[in-house]
Each structure stands twice: as C-alpha cells, then as structure tokens.
Amino acid sequence: QVQLQESGPGLLKPSQTLSLTCTVSGGSISNYYSWSWIRQPPGKELEWMGAIRSSGSTYYSASLKSRTSISRDTSKNQFTLQLSSVTPEDTAVYYCAGGRGYGANRRDVYDYWGQGTQVTVSS
C-alpha cells in the first residue's frame, strides 16, 4: 500500500520560500507513477501545482511556473516542493499525491494522497 506524508513549516511570512517534502512509502517514486503537489485555498477548488514523473521530468502549472520548483531525492523516496515569494494568497492546505495522471484539479485522477498540511502566509 502506497502512503504519502507531507512535512514542512506551517507558517511563513510574505516573500519567504515555502519548502514542503513528501515522503512516500510502499512504492518507489522512480519506478512508476507521477508525483504531484496540489493545494486547496480556503473556500476554493483544488489547484494542481506541478508534478515530477518517475523519469525525473517535471511539469508545472502555467500560473505558478515562475515560482515553483519540484525536485526529488530517490535515496530517501521523497519529492519536494519549493514555492518562492509567497503571499497571503498562497495560504492553503497543500497535498502531495501520486498516480497515473497529473495536471488535473480533480481527486479521482490521483490514486494516492497525503493527509495534507496547512500552510499559512501572514505577516
């Protein structure tokens, strides 16, 4: 059974860089699937942010591409999100997810989800 767990700071100040790590167990991130970061701001829909495929290729949402970077550490079976220059509009629950698909703002595209971590941006 594949399980995902997000970790990272819950509170940031504007202009800081958000860094979140997703630790995957029960399956290797370099063998199969795509691994995504998805967020949900309060009162809004899910927003796919970007993904890293098992090959190592990365894909990003056009709206966030200039501020987003996704990388991985295959030795730790982890992948990491970095979002620079955060503002209060980046306040959201951040999820990591894995599955055969990526790029969509729908839960059913992804086979596995982390529990989510609240990130608040406030001065």
mmCIF file of N, CA and C in Angstrom:
data_model
loop_
_atom_site.group_PDB
_atom_site.id
_atom_site.type_symbol
_atom_site.label_atom_id
_atom_site.label_comp_id
_atom_site.label_asym_id
_atom_site.label_seq_id
_atom_site.Cartn_x
_atom_site.Cartn_y
_atom_site.Cartn_z
ATOM 1 N N GLN A 1 0.834 -1.188 0.000
ATOM 2 C CA GLN A 1 0.000 0.000 0.000
ATOM 3 C C GLN A 1 0.878 1.252 0.000
ATOM 4 N N VAL A 2 0.682 2.089 -1.002
ATOM 5 C CA VAL A 2 1.465 3.318 -1.095
ATOM 6 C C VAL A 2 0.888 4.355 -0.136
ATOM 7 N N GLN A 3 1.775 4.968 0.629
ATOM 8 C CA GLN A 3 1.360 6.020 1.553
ATOM 9 C C GLN A 3 2.242 7.244 1.358
ATOM 10 N N LEU A 4 1.639 8.418 1.511
ATOM 11 C CA LEU A 4 2.348 9.675 1.342
ATOM 12 C C LEU A 4 2.174 10.520 2.598
ATOM 13 N N GLN A 5 3.214 11.239 2.955
ATOM 14 C CA GLN A 5 3.158 12.101 4.127
ATOM 15 C C GLN A 5 3.880 13.405 3.844
ATOM 16 N N GLU A 6 3.159 14.522 3.971
ATOM 17 C CA GLU A 6 3.761 15.836 3.783
ATOM 18 C C GLU A 6 4.431 16.308 5.063
ATOM 19 N N SER A 7 5.485 17.097 4.913
ATOM 20 C CA SER A 7 6.118 17.720 6.065
ATOM 21 C C SER A 7 6.686 19.069 5.643
ATOM 22 N N GLY A 8 6.706 19.991 6.600
ATOM 23 C CA GLY A 8 7.221 21.315 6.319
ATOM 24 C C GLY A 8 6.620 22.346 7.257
ATOM 25 N N PRO A 9 7.061 23.562 7.164
ATOM 26 C CA PRO A 9 6.579 24.604 8.072
ATOM 27 C C PRO A 9 5.129 24.971 7.789
ATOM 28 N N GLY A 10 4.414 25.323 8.837
ATOM 29 C CA GLY A 10 3.011 25.681 8.680
ATOM 30 C C GLY A 10 2.763 27.174 8.575
ATOM 31 N N LEU A 11 3.760 27.975 8.921
ATOM 32 C CA LEU A 11 3.576 29.416 8.932
ATOM 33 C C LEU A 11 4.773 30.103 8.283
ATOM 34 N N LEU A 12 4.487 30.951 7.322
ATOM 35 C CA LEU A 12 5.542 31.711 6.657
ATOM 36 C C LEU A 12 5.147 33.181 6.595
ATOM 37 N N LYS A 13 6.144 34.013 6.401
ATOM 38 C CA LYS A 13 5.919 35.440 6.189
ATOM 39 C C LYS A 13 5.966 35.732 4.690
ATOM 40 N N PRO A 14 5.279 36.768 4.265
ATOM 41 C CA PRO A 14 5.335 37.143 2.845
ATOM 42 C C PRO A 14 6.768 37.314 2.369
ATOM 43 N N SER A 15 7.004 36.894 1.140
ATOM 44 C CA SER A 15 8.285 36.942 0.422
ATOM 45 C C SER A 15 9.191 35.749 0.734
ATOM 46 N N GLN A 16 8.840 34.954 1.733
ATOM 47 C CA GLN A 16 9.657 33.778 2.024
ATOM 48 C C GLN A 16 9.406 32.673 0.997
ATOM 49 N N THR A 17 10.245 31.652 1.047
ATOM 50 C CA THR A 17 10.091 30.495 0.169
ATOM 51 C C THR A 17 9.535 29.317 0.958
ATOM 52 N N LEU A 18 8.439 28.775 0.453
ATOM 53 C CA LEU A 18 7.836 27.591 1.051
ATOM 54 C C LEU A 18 8.566 26.353 0.549
ATOM 55 N N SER A 19 8.904 25.465 1.479
ATOM 56 C CA SER A 19 9.514 24.204 1.115
ATOM 57 C C SER A 19 8.779 23.075 1.825
ATOM 58 N N LEU A 20 8.201 22.192 1.056
ATOM 59 C CA LEU A 20 7.477 21.042 1.595
ATOM 60 C C LEU A 20 8.067 19.759 1.022
ATOM 61 N N THR A 21 8.103 18.739 1.852
ATOM 62 C CA THR A 21 8.613 17.431 1.437
ATOM 63 C C THR A 21 7.520 16.390 1.565
ATOM 64 N N CYS A 22 7.449 15.519 0.581
ATOM 65 C CA CYS A 22 6.526 14.394 0.621
ATOM 66 C C CYS A 22 7.342 13.111 0.687
ATOM 67 N N THR A 23 7.133 12.350 1.751
ATOM 68 C CA THR A 23 7.802 11.071 1.910
ATOM 69 C C THR A 23 6.850 9.964 1.488
ATOM 70 N N VAL A 24 7.320 9.130 0.571
ATOM 71 C CA VAL A 24 6.494 8.060 0.007
ATOM 72 C C VAL A 24 6.972 6.718 0.542
ATOM 73 N N SER A 25 6.038 5.902 0.978
ATOM 74 C CA SER A 25 6.357 4.547 1.413
ATOM 75 C C SER A 25 5.470 3.571 0.662
ATOM 76 N N GLY A 26 5.966 2.337 0.524
ATOM 77 C CA GLY A 26 5.187 1.310 -0.143
ATOM 78 C C GLY A 26 5.358 1.286 -1.649
ATOM 79 N N GLY A 27 6.220 2.130 -2.179
ATOM 80 C CA GLY A 27 6.448 2.161 -3.614
ATOM 81 C C GLY A 27 7.543 3.146 -3.941
ATOM 82 N N SER A 28 8.306 2.881 -4.975
ATOM 83 C CA SER A 28 9.425 3.741 -5.341
ATOM 84 C C SER A 28 8.979 4.832 -6.299
ATOM 85 N N ILE A 29 9.349 6.075 -6.002
ATOM 86 C CA ILE A 29 8.958 7.199 -6.864
ATOM 87 C C ILE A 29 9.701 7.188 -8.190
ATOM 88 N N SER A 30 10.735 6.395 -8.293
ATOM 89 C CA SER A 30 11.500 6.363 -9.537
ATOM 90 C C SER A 30 11.103 5.194 -10.435
ATOM 91 N N ASN A 31 10.183 4.368 -9.950
ATOM 92 C CA ASN A 31 9.784 3.195 -10.741
ATOM 93 C C ASN A 31 8.498 3.402 -11.530
ATOM 94 N N TYR A 32 7.559 4.130 -10.997
ATOM 95 C CA TYR A 32 6.281 4.275 -11.682
ATOM 96 C C TYR A 32 5.514 5.452 -11.115
ATOM 97 N N TYR A 33 4.489 5.858 -11.801
ATOM 98 C CA TYR A 33 3.579 6.929 -11.418
ATOM 99 C C TYR A 33 4.199 8.308 -11.590
ATOM 100 N N SER A 34 3.353 9.279 -11.461
ATOM 101 C CA SER A 34 3.734 10.685 -11.396
ATOM 102 C C SER A 34 3.381 11.182 -10.015
ATOM 103 N N TRP A 35 4.144 12.151 -9.552
ATOM 104 C CA TRP A 35 4.016 12.622 -8.166
ATOM 105 C C TRP A 35 3.786 14.113 -8.191
ATOM 106 N N SER A 36 2.648 14.491 -7.646
ATOM 107 C CA SER A 36 2.172 15.879 -7.794
ATOM 108 C C SER A 36 2.066 16.612 -6.463
ATOM 109 N N TRP A 37 2.065 17.921 -6.591
ATOM 110 C CA TRP A 37 1.688 18.804 -5.491
ATOM 111 C C TRP A 37 0.404 19.523 -5.892
ATOM 112 N N ILE A 38 -0.526 19.529 -4.978
ATOM 113 C CA ILE A 38 -1.860 20.101 -5.212
ATOM 114 C C ILE A 38 -2.230 20.899 -3.971
ATOM 115 N N ARG A 39 -2.883 22.024 -4.144
ATOM 116 C CA ARG A 39 -3.277 22.800 -2.986
ATOM 117 C C ARG A 39 -4.740 23.191 -3.056
ATOM 118 N N GLN A 40 -5.286 23.532 -1.902
ATOM 119 C CA GLN A 40 -6.671 23.979 -1.838
ATOM 120 C C GLN A 40 -6.766 25.166 -0.902
ATOM 121 N N PRO A 41 -6.870 26.370 -1.453
ATOM 122 C CA PRO A 41 -7.058 27.561 -0.612
ATOM 123 C C PRO A 41 -8.416 27.510 0.068
ATOM 124 N N PRO A 42 -8.579 28.211 1.171
ATOM 125 C CA PRO A 42 -9.859 28.176 1.883
ATOM 126 C C PRO A 42 -11.004 28.646 0.996
ATOM 127 N N GLY A 43 -12.035 27.837 0.913
ATOM 128 C CA GLY A 43 -13.217 28.173 0.141
ATOM 129 C C GLY A 43 -13.066 28.044 -1.361
ATOM 130 N N LYS A 44 -11.939 27.478 -1.804
ATOM 131 C CA LYS A 44 -11.713 27.367 -3.245
ATOM 132 C C LYS A 44 -11.504 25.906 -3.667
ATOM 133 N N GLU A 45 -11.393 25.702 -4.966
ATOM 134 C CA GLU A 45 -11.221 24.369 -5.518
ATOM 135 C C GLU A 45 -9.760 23.928 -5.404
ATOM 136 N N LEU A 46 -9.556 22.643 -5.634
ATOM 137 C CA LEU A 46 -8.209 22.109 -5.729
ATOM 138 C C LEU A 46 -7.466 22.759 -6.888
ATOM 139 N N GLU A 47 -6.172 22.989 -6.670
ATOM 140 C CA GLU A 47 -5.321 23.566 -7.712
ATOM 141 C C GLU A 47 -4.068 22.720 -7.859
ATOM 142 N N TRP A 48 -3.912 22.082 -9.006
ATOM 143 C CA TRP A 48 -2.688 21.337 -9.287
ATOM 144 C C TRP A 48 -1.554 22.319 -9.501
ATOM 145 N N MET A 49 -0.415 22.054 -8.871
ATOM 146 C CA MET A 49 0.714 22.971 -8.937
ATOM 147 C C MET A 49 1.827 22.469 -9.848
ATOM 148 N N GLY A 50 2.092 21.195 -9.789
ATOM 149 C CA GLY A 50 3.167 20.654 -10.584
ATOM 150 C C GLY A 50 3.392 19.192 -10.249
ATOM 151 N N ALA A 51 4.239 18.552 -11.040
ATOM 152 C CA ALA A 51 4.492 17.129 -10.852
ATOM 153 C C ALA A 51 5.902 16.773 -11.284
ATOM 154 N N ILE A 52 6.384 15.672 -10.727
ATOM 155 C CA ILE A 52 7.626 15.081 -11.188
ATOM 156 C C ILE A 52 7.309 13.630 -11.523
ATOM 157 N N ARG A 53 7.692 13.212 -12.718
ATOM 158 C CA ARG A 53 7.383 11.860 -13.142
ATOM 159 C C ARG A 53 8.475 10.893 -12.688
ATOM 160 N N SER A 54 8.205 9.607 -12.815
ATOM 161 C CA SER A 54 9.177 8.606 -12.394
ATOM 162 C C SER A 54 10.491 8.758 -13.168
ATOM 163 N N SER A 55 10.427 9.320 -14.352
ATOM 164 C CA SER A 55 11.634 9.550 -15.156
ATOM 165 C C SER A 55 12.466 10.714 -14.631
ATOM 166 N N GLY A 56 11.842 11.549 -13.804
ATOM 167 C CA GLY A 56 12.510 12.747 -13.294
ATOM 168 C C GLY A 56 12.079 14.017 -13.992
ATOM 169 N N SER A 57 11.315 13.894 -15.067
ATOM 170 C CA SER A 57 10.812 15.069 -15.768
ATOM 171 C C SER A 57 9.814 15.826 -14.901
ATOM 172 N N THR A 58 9.841 17.134 -15.001
ATOM 173 C CA THR A 58 8.944 17.968 -14.197
ATOM 174 C C THR A 58 7.987 18.753 -15.078
ATOM 175 N N TYR A 59 6.818 19.011 -14.537
ATOM 176 C CA TYR A 59 5.760 19.746 -15.223
ATOM 177 C C TYR A 59 5.119 20.688 -14.212
ATOM 178 N N TYR A 60 4.784 21.885 -14.677
ATOM 179 C CA TYR A 60 4.255 22.893 -13.761
ATOM 180 C C TYR A 60 3.011 23.561 -14.318
ATOM 181 N N SER A 61 2.163 23.983 -13.384
ATOM 182 C CA SER A 61 1.036 24.825 -13.752
ATOM 183 C C SER A 61 1.549 26.122 -14.362
ATOM 184 N N ALA A 62 0.924 26.546 -15.433
ATOM 185 C CA ALA A 62 1.372 27.763 -16.107
ATOM 186 C C ALA A 62 1.308 28.976 -15.180
ATOM 187 N N SER A 63 0.307 28.995 -14.328
ATOM 188 C CA SER A 63 0.125 30.160 -13.458
ATOM 189 C C SER A 63 1.140 30.238 -12.334
ATOM 190 N N LEU A 64 1.770 29.115 -12.009
ATOM 191 C CA LEU A 64 2.710 29.072 -10.886
ATOM 192 C C LEU A 64 4.133 28.753 -11.319
ATOM 193 N N LYS A 65 4.329 28.538 -12.595
ATOM 194 C CA LYS A 65 5.610 28.036 -13.078
ATOM 195 C C LYS A 65 6.796 28.900 -12.680
ATOM 196 N N SER A 66 6.594 30.216 -12.688
ATOM 197 C CA SER A 66 7.716 31.112 -12.404
ATOM 198 C C SER A 66 8.161 31.049 -10.950
ATOM 199 N N ARG A 67 7.313 30.515 -10.066
ATOM 200 C CA ARG A 67 7.648 30.493 -8.634
ATOM 201 C C ARG A 67 7.819 29.086 -8.079
ATOM 202 N N THR A 68 7.645 28.062 -8.896
ATOM 203 C CA THR A 68 7.564 26.687 -8.400
ATOM 204 C C THR A 68 8.718 25.837 -8.891
ATOM 205 N N SER A 69 9.207 25.005 -8.004
ATOM 206 C CA SER A 69 10.225 24.025 -8.363
ATOM 207 C C SER A 69 9.943 22.725 -7.620
ATOM 208 N N ILE A 70 9.980 21.625 -8.338
ATOM 209 C CA ILE A 70 9.790 20.310 -7.729
ATOM 210 C C ILE A 70 11.026 19.477 -8.009
ATOM 211 N N SER A 71 11.533 18.852 -6.963
ATOM 212 C CA SER A 71 12.714 18.004 -7.091
ATOM 213 C C SER A 71 12.488 16.726 -6.304
ATOM 214 N N ARG A 72 13.434 15.814 -6.377
ATOM 215 C CA ARG A 72 13.273 14.561 -5.662
ATOM 216 C C ARG A 72 14.606 14.072 -5.131
ATOM 217 N N ASP A 73 14.514 13.226 -4.113
ATOM 218 C CA ASP A 73 15.654 12.507 -3.568
ATOM 219 C C ASP A 73 15.270 11.032 -3.589
ATOM 220 N N THR A 74 15.735 10.333 -4.606
ATOM 221 C CA THR A 74 15.322 8.936 -4.747
ATOM 222 C C THR A 74 15.888 8.051 -3.647
ATOM 223 N N SER A 75 17.006 8.441 -3.064
ATOM 224 C CA SER A 75 17.587 7.642 -1.980
ATOM 225 C C SER A 75 16.698 7.652 -0.736
ATOM 226 N N LYS A 76 15.922 8.740 -0.588
ATOM 227 C CA LYS A 76 15.004 8.854 0.556
ATOM 228 C C LYS A 76 13.557 8.611 0.140
ATOM 229 N N ASN A 77 13.344 8.386 -1.156
ATOM 230 C CA ASN A 77 11.994 8.230 -1.697
ATOM 231 C C ASN A 77 11.108 9.428 -1.331
ATOM 232 N N GLN A 78 11.650 10.607 -1.579
ATOM 233 C CA GLN A 78 10.954 11.855 -1.258
ATOM 234 C C GLN A 78 10.935 12.784 -2.472
ATOM 235 N N PHE A 79 9.906 13.607 -2.551
ATOM 236 C CA PHE A 79 9.932 14.690 -3.515
ATOM 237 C C PHE A 79 9.521 15.971 -2.807
ATOM 238 N N THR A 80 10.052 17.076 -3.308
ATOM 239 C CA THR A 80 9.980 18.341 -2.588
ATOM 240 C C THR A 80 9.404 19.439 -3.471
ATOM 241 N N LEU A 81 8.590 20.278 -2.849
ATOM 242 C CA LEU A 81 8.039 21.469 -3.490
ATOM 243 C C LEU A 81 8.709 22.698 -2.921
ATOM 244 N N GLN A 82 9.118 23.594 -3.798
ATOM 245 C CA GLN A 82 9.553 24.915 -3.371
ATOM 246 C C GLN A 82 8.709 25.956 -4.102
ATOM 247 N N LEU A 83 8.140 26.874 -3.332
ATOM 248 C CA LEU A 83 7.320 27.956 -3.884
ATOM 249 C C LEU A 83 7.895 29.264 -3.357
ATOM 250 N N SER A 84 8.414 30.070 -4.236
ATOM 251 C CA SER A 84 9.106 31.280 -3.818
ATOM 252 C C SER A 84 8.158 32.478 -3.726
ATOM 253 N N SER A 85 8.630 33.495 -3.041
ATOM 254 C CA SER A 85 7.920 34.778 -2.941
ATOM 255 C C SER A 85 6.455 34.603 -2.550
ATOM 256 N N VAL A 86 6.215 33.874 -1.475
ATOM 257 C CA VAL A 86 4.830 33.597 -1.081
ATOM 258 C C VAL A 86 4.124 34.873 -0.622
ATOM 259 N N THR A 87 2.812 34.871 -0.820
ATOM 260 C CA THR A 87 1.940 35.948 -0.362
ATOM 261 C C THR A 87 0.782 35.309 0.411
ATOM 262 N N PRO A 88 -0.042 36.111 1.082
ATOM 263 C CA PRO A 88 -1.201 35.528 1.788
ATOM 264 C C PRO A 88 -2.107 34.716 0.856
ATOM 265 N N GLU A 89 -2.088 35.002 -0.437
ATOM 266 C CA GLU A 89 -2.901 34.230 -1.387
ATOM 267 C C GLU A 89 -2.409 32.796 -1.549
ATOM 268 N N ASP A 90 -1.218 32.493 -1.058
ATOM 269 C CA ASP A 90 -0.690 31.123 -1.097
ATOM 270 C C ASP A 90 -1.115 30.313 0.125
ATOM 271 N N THR A 91 -1.869 30.928 1.018
ATOM 272 C CA THR A 91 -2.406 30.194 2.162
ATOM 273 C C THR A 91 -3.358 29.106 1.672
ATOM 274 N N ALA A 92 -3.105 27.871 2.090
ATOM 275 C CA ALA A 92 -3.883 26.739 1.578
ATOM 276 C C ALA A 92 -3.492 25.472 2.331
ATOM 277 N N VAL A 93 -4.284 24.435 2.129
ATOM 278 C CA VAL A 93 -3.858 23.094 2.505
ATOM 279 C C VAL A 93 -3.108 22.522 1.302
ATOM 280 N N TYR A 94 -1.898 22.065 1.551
ATOM 281 C CA TYR A 94 -1.053 21.527 0.487
ATOM 282 C C TYR A 94 -1.031 20.008 0.593
ATOM 283 N N TYR A 95 -1.275 19.363 -0.556
ATOM 284 C CA TYR A 95 -1.279 17.906 -0.627
ATOM 285 C C TYR A 95 -0.210 17.415 -1.592
ATOM 286 N N CYS A 96 0.367 16.267 -1.258
ATOM 287 C CA CYS A 96 1.110 15.545 -2.275
ATOM 288 C C CYS A 96 0.254 14.353 -2.690
ATOM 289 N N ALA A 97 0.389 13.984 -3.942
ATOM 290 C CA ALA A 97 -0.450 12.923 -4.492
ATOM 291 C C ALA A 97 0.324 12.167 -5.554
ATOM 292 N N GLY A 98 -0.037 10.910 -5.748
ATOM 293 C CA GLY A 98 0.605 10.098 -6.758
ATOM 294 C C GLY A 98 -0.416 9.329 -7.572
ATOM 295 N N GLY A 99 -0.058 9.061 -8.795
ATOM 296 C CA GLY A 99 -0.978 8.305 -9.634
ATOM 297 C C GLY A 99 -0.517 8.249 -11.072
ATOM 298 N N ARG A 100 -1.344 7.636 -11.909
ATOM 299 C CA ARG A 100 -1.009 7.523 -13.324
ATOM 300 C C ARG A 100 -1.185 8.846 -14.052
ATOM 301 N N GLY A 101 -2.005 9.716 -13.496
ATOM 302 C CA GLY A 101 -2.250 11.004 -14.129
ATOM 303 C C GLY A 101 -1.629 12.149 -13.369
ATOM 304 N N TYR A 102 -1.662 13.312 -14.011
ATOM 305 C CA TYR A 102 -1.209 14.529 -13.365
ATOM 306 C C TYR A 102 -1.785 15.696 -14.158
ATOM 307 N N GLY A 103 -1.698 16.876 -13.577
ATOM 308 C CA GLY A 103 -2.150 18.055 -14.304
ATOM 309 C C GLY A 103 -3.603 18.425 -14.110
ATOM 310 N N ALA A 104 -4.348 17.617 -13.388
ATOM 311 C CA ALA A 104 -5.782 17.866 -13.228
ATOM 312 C C ALA A 104 -6.099 18.340 -11.822
ATOM 313 N N ASN A 105 -7.204 19.103 -11.723
ATOM 314 C CA ASN A 105 -7.646 19.610 -10.429
ATOM 315 C C ASN A 105 -8.757 18.746 -9.848
ATOM 316 N N ARG A 106 -8.664 17.449 -10.059
ATOM 317 C CA ARG A 106 -9.703 16.532 -9.578
ATOM 318 C C ARG A 106 -9.076 15.415 -8.756
ATOM 319 N N ARG A 107 -9.754 15.046 -7.705
ATOM 320 C CA ARG A 107 -9.220 13.987 -6.825
ATOM 321 C C ARG A 107 -9.143 12.634 -7.516
ATOM 322 N N ASP A 108 -10.071 12.336 -8.417
ATOM 323 C CA ASP A 108 -10.133 10.988 -8.970
ATOM 324 C C ASP A 108 -9.018 10.677 -9.962
ATOM 325 N N VAL A 109 -8.243 11.679 -10.311
ATOM 326 C CA VAL A 109 -7.117 11.460 -11.226
ATOM 327 C C VAL A 109 -5.947 10.804 -10.501
ATOM 328 N N TYR A 110 -5.924 10.965 -9.211
ATOM 329 C CA TYR A 110 -4.779 10.529 -8.414
ATOM 330 C C TYR A 110 -5.162 9.320 -7.565
ATOM 331 N N ASP A 111 -4.257 8.367 -7.501
ATOM 332 C CA ASP A 111 -4.542 7.132 -6.773
ATOM 333 C C ASP A 111 -4.213 7.231 -5.289
ATOM 334 N N TYR A 112 -3.237 8.055 -4.970
ATOM 335 C CA TYR A 112 -2.767 8.128 -3.587
ATOM 336 C C TYR A 112 -2.636 9.592 -3.177
ATOM 337 N N TRP A 113 -3.001 9.859 -1.918
ATOM 338 C CA TRP A 113 -2.955 11.215 -1.376
ATOM 339 C C TRP A 113 -2.318 11.219 -0.011
ATOM 340 N N GLY A 114 -1.586 12.283 0.281
ATOM 341 C CA GLY A 114 -1.195 12.533 1.652
ATOM 342 C C GLY A 114 -2.363 13.145 2.397
ATOM 343 N N GLN A 115 -2.213 13.294 3.694
ATOM 344 C CA GLN A 115 -3.314 13.831 4.500
ATOM 345 C C GLN A 115 -3.467 15.340 4.334
ATOM 346 N N GLY A 116 -2.443 15.987 3.820
ATOM 347 C CA GLY A 116 -2.483 17.431 3.635
ATOM 348 C C GLY A 116 -1.857 18.162 4.798
ATOM 349 N N THR A 117 -1.260 19.305 4.510
ATOM 350 C CA THR A 117 -0.665 20.122 5.557
ATOM 351 C C THR A 117 -1.074 21.578 5.345
ATOM 352 N N GLN A 118 -1.505 22.215 6.419
ATOM 353 C CA GLN A 118 -1.935 23.608 6.343
ATOM 354 C C GLN A 118 -0.711 24.528 6.285
ATOM 355 N N VAL A 119 -0.709 25.409 5.325
ATOM 356 C CA VAL A 119 0.326 26.436 5.218
ATOM 357 C C VAL A 119 -0.362 27.793 5.252
ATOM 358 N N THR A 120 0.071 28.626 6.163
ATOM 359 C CA THR A 120 -0.477 29.975 6.303
ATOM 360 C C THR A 120 0.616 30.995 6.064
ATOM 361 N N VAL A 121 0.318 31.972 5.232
ATOM 362 C CA VAL A 121 1.257 33.064 4.967
ATOM 363 C C VAL A 121 0.692 34.334 5.574
ATOM 364 N N SER A 122 1.411 34.861 6.542
ATOM 365 C CA SER A 122 0.920 36.037 7.254
ATOM 366 C C SER A 122 2.087 36.817 7.825
ATOM 367 N N SER A 123 1.950 38.121 7.809
ATOM 368 C CA SER A 123 2.986 38.956 8.419
ATOM 369 C C SER A 123 2.740 39.115 9.916
#
